Amino acid sequence: MSREAVYEAFEAMLQRWNGLRFLDHRDFYGVPQSAADARHWVRKLLSAHITASAEALETVELLVSEVVTNSILHSDSGHPDEIITVGVGLGYGLVHVEVIDKGSAVNVPQMRPADSDSLGGRGLAWVDFLSSAWGTDYDPEIGRAVWVQLTYR
């Protein structure tokens, strides 16, 4: 599937969210640096479109960083030559971010119990705690989407 087709499908996916206004999307490579790059890009984009508290913007940054990091670590897009698409929408006092990757045959995004000695495994628990809502969708044409929403007003 071409990148243009992915973008069109992404915009169509946003329509299911009852009129969210699509702001923009950007591709990032499946490398660790992309989590920071996506976080900074989303903050800059949102700062140009909404007035939100520094705390709300920091929370969105943390959510983006966590979901992109999970995509890099747990999906088939976590390679330097693969692409992860991040898109942002707004509506009704909500920021909506979707991270789309190729998905994985063995990993489905879900909260898992982490023992106290574990270095990882708490990311989606943080997403669940900090976001207004989150979820995951799969489309065989475009891949896995993990979305998060945060109320900012």
Short mmCIF file of C-alpha atoms in Angstrom, two decimals:
data_model
loop_
_atom_site.label_atom_id
_atom_site.label_comp_id
_atom_site.label_asym_id
_atom_site.label_seq_id
_atom_site.Cartn_x
_atom_site.Cartn_y
_atom_site.Cartn_z
CA MET A 1 0.00 0.00 0.00
CA SER A 2 1.35 3.44 -0.89
CA ARG A 3 1.98 6.08 1.77
CA GLU A 4 -0.75 8.22 0.18
CA ALA A 5 -3.24 5.37 0.60
CA VAL A 6 -2.17 5.01 4.24
CA TYR A 7 -2.76 8.73 4.80
CA GLU A 8 -6.19 8.56 3.18
CA ALA A 9 -7.11 5.54 5.29
CA PHE A 10 -5.81 7.33 8.38
CA GLU A 11 -7.97 10.38 7.70
CA ALA A 12 -10.96 8.08 7.16
CA MET A 13 -10.23 6.37 10.48
CA LEU A 14 -10.45 9.73 12.23
CA GLN A 15 -13.95 10.23 10.88
CA ARG A 16 -15.18 7.47 13.16
CA TRP A 17 -14.44 9.81 16.06
CA ASN A 18 -17.52 11.92 15.36
CA GLY A 19 -16.07 14.92 13.66
CA LEU A 20 -12.60 15.30 15.07
CA ARG A 21 -10.70 17.79 12.98
CA PHE A 22 -7.63 16.18 11.45
CA LEU A 23 -4.57 18.41 11.97
CA ASP A 24 -1.63 16.58 10.46
CA HIS A 25 0.34 13.36 10.27
CA ARG A 26 4.00 12.56 9.99
CA ASP A 27 6.09 9.46 9.34
CA PHE A 28 8.91 8.40 11.63
CA TYR A 29 11.39 5.58 11.21
CA GLY A 30 11.22 2.59 13.56
CA VAL A 31 14.24 3.69 15.61
CA PRO A 32 14.43 4.77 19.28
CA GLN A 33 15.11 8.45 18.43
CA SER A 34 11.69 8.61 16.77
CA ALA A 35 9.90 8.61 20.13
CA ALA A 36 11.53 11.92 21.06
CA ASP A 37 11.10 13.29 17.53
CA ALA A 38 7.38 12.42 17.55
CA ARG A 39 6.92 13.90 21.02
CA HIS A 40 8.49 17.23 19.97
CA TRP A 41 6.57 17.32 16.67
CA VAL A 42 3.22 16.77 18.40
CA ARG A 43 3.90 19.45 21.00
CA LYS A 44 4.88 21.97 18.32
CA LEU A 45 1.82 21.10 16.23
CA LEU A 46 -0.58 21.38 19.17
CA SER A 47 0.99 24.62 20.42
CA ALA A 48 0.17 26.18 17.05
CA HIS A 49 -3.51 25.10 17.18
CA ILE A 50 -4.73 25.12 20.77
CA THR A 51 -4.30 26.94 24.03
CA ALA A 52 -3.63 24.30 26.62
CA SER A 53 -1.85 24.22 29.93
CA ALA A 54 1.80 23.23 30.03
CA GLU A 55 0.69 20.22 32.09
CA ALA A 56 -1.74 19.05 29.38
CA LEU A 57 0.91 19.42 26.66
CA GLU A 58 3.46 17.53 28.78
CA THR A 59 0.92 14.75 29.32
CA VAL A 60 0.28 14.49 25.57
CA GLU A 61 4.04 14.35 25.01
CA LEU A 62 4.40 11.53 27.52
CA LEU A 63 1.52 9.60 25.94
CA VAL A 64 2.97 10.01 22.43
CA SER A 65 6.41 8.96 23.61
CA GLU A 66 5.04 5.84 25.29
CA VAL A 67 2.88 4.71 22.37
CA VAL A 68 5.61 5.35 19.76
CA THR A 69 8.16 3.55 21.94
CA ASN A 70 5.81 0.57 22.21
CA SER A 71 5.40 0.59 18.43
CA ILE A 72 9.18 0.53 17.97
CA LEU A 73 9.70 -2.22 20.55
CA HIS A 74 6.72 -4.47 19.90
CA SER A 75 5.60 -4.12 16.26
CA ASP A 76 7.03 -5.21 12.95
CA SER A 77 7.69 -1.50 12.25
CA GLY A 78 10.50 -1.38 14.82
CA HIS A 79 13.33 -1.37 12.26
CA PRO A 80 15.34 1.49 10.73
CA ASP A 81 13.81 0.94 7.29
CA GLU A 82 10.19 0.73 8.53
CA ILE A 83 7.72 3.57 9.06
CA ILE A 84 5.48 4.51 11.97
CA THR A 85 2.82 7.14 11.22
CA VAL A 86 1.66 9.55 13.91
CA GLY A 87 -1.48 11.60 13.33
CA VAL A 88 -3.21 14.23 15.42
CA GLY A 89 -6.83 15.37 15.55
CA LEU A 90 -8.78 17.79 17.71
CA GLY A 91 -12.39 18.15 18.72
CA TYR A 92 -14.70 18.85 21.63
CA GLY A 93 -11.84 19.74 23.97
CA LEU A 94 -9.96 16.54 23.11
CA VAL A 95 -6.57 15.88 21.61
CA HIS A 96 -6.62 12.63 19.67
CA VAL A 97 -3.34 10.96 18.63
CA GLU A 98 -3.05 7.77 16.60
CA VAL A 99 0.13 5.81 16.06
CA ILE A 100 -0.05 3.42 13.12
CA ASP A 101 2.46 0.66 12.51
CA LYS A 102 2.57 -2.68 10.70
CA GLY A 103 1.29 -4.53 13.74
CA SER A 104 2.73 -7.82 14.89
CA ALA A 105 1.78 -11.45 14.53
CA VAL A 106 2.78 -12.10 18.14
CA ASN A 107 2.13 -8.85 20.05
CA VAL A 108 -1.21 -7.12 20.54
CA PRO A 109 -1.20 -3.90 22.58
CA GLN A 110 -2.65 -4.69 25.99
CA MET A 111 -1.89 -3.95 29.62
CA ARG A 112 0.14 -6.70 31.18
CA PRO A 113 1.03 -7.22 34.81
CA ALA A 114 4.58 -6.15 35.61
CA ASP A 115 6.37 -7.48 38.65
CA SER A 116 8.23 -5.08 40.91
CA ASP A 117 11.63 -6.16 39.54
CA SER A 118 10.66 -5.67 35.89
CA LEU A 119 12.24 -2.77 34.00
CA GLY A 120 9.34 -2.59 31.53
CA GLY A 121 5.72 -3.52 31.17
CA ARG A 122 4.16 -0.46 32.76
CA GLY A 123 3.76 1.75 29.68
CA LEU A 124 0.14 1.03 28.82
CA ALA A 125 -0.79 1.25 32.49
CA TRP A 126 0.57 4.82 32.38
CA VAL A 127 -1.33 5.47 29.15
CA ASP A 128 -4.50 4.16 30.79
CA PHE A 129 -3.95 6.29 33.89
CA LEU A 130 -3.04 9.54 32.12
CA SER A 131 -5.33 9.54 29.09
CA SER A 132 -9.04 10.27 28.91
CA ALA A 133 -9.39 7.18 26.72
CA TRP A 134 -7.23 4.87 24.63
CA GLY A 135 -7.63 1.84 22.46
CA THR A 136 -6.38 -0.12 19.53
CA ASP A 137 -7.72 -0.95 16.08
CA TYR A 138 -6.44 -3.18 13.32
CA ASP A 139 -6.98 -2.78 9.59
CA PRO A 140 -5.27 -5.37 7.37
CA GLU A 141 -4.61 -2.70 4.74
CA ILE A 142 -2.87 -0.15 6.95
CA GLY A 143 -1.85 -1.99 10.11
CA ARG A 144 -2.32 -1.51 13.84
CA ALA A 145 -3.47 1.83 15.25
CA VAL A 146 -3.09 2.66 18.91
CA TRP A 147 -4.99 5.81 19.77
CA VAL A 148 -5.02 8.01 22.84
CA GLN A 149 -7.24 10.91 23.77
CA LEU A 150 -6.71 13.61 26.35
CA THR A 151 -9.11 16.29 27.48
CA TYR A 152 -7.29 19.61 27.51
CA ARG A 153 -9.97 22.11 28.59
#
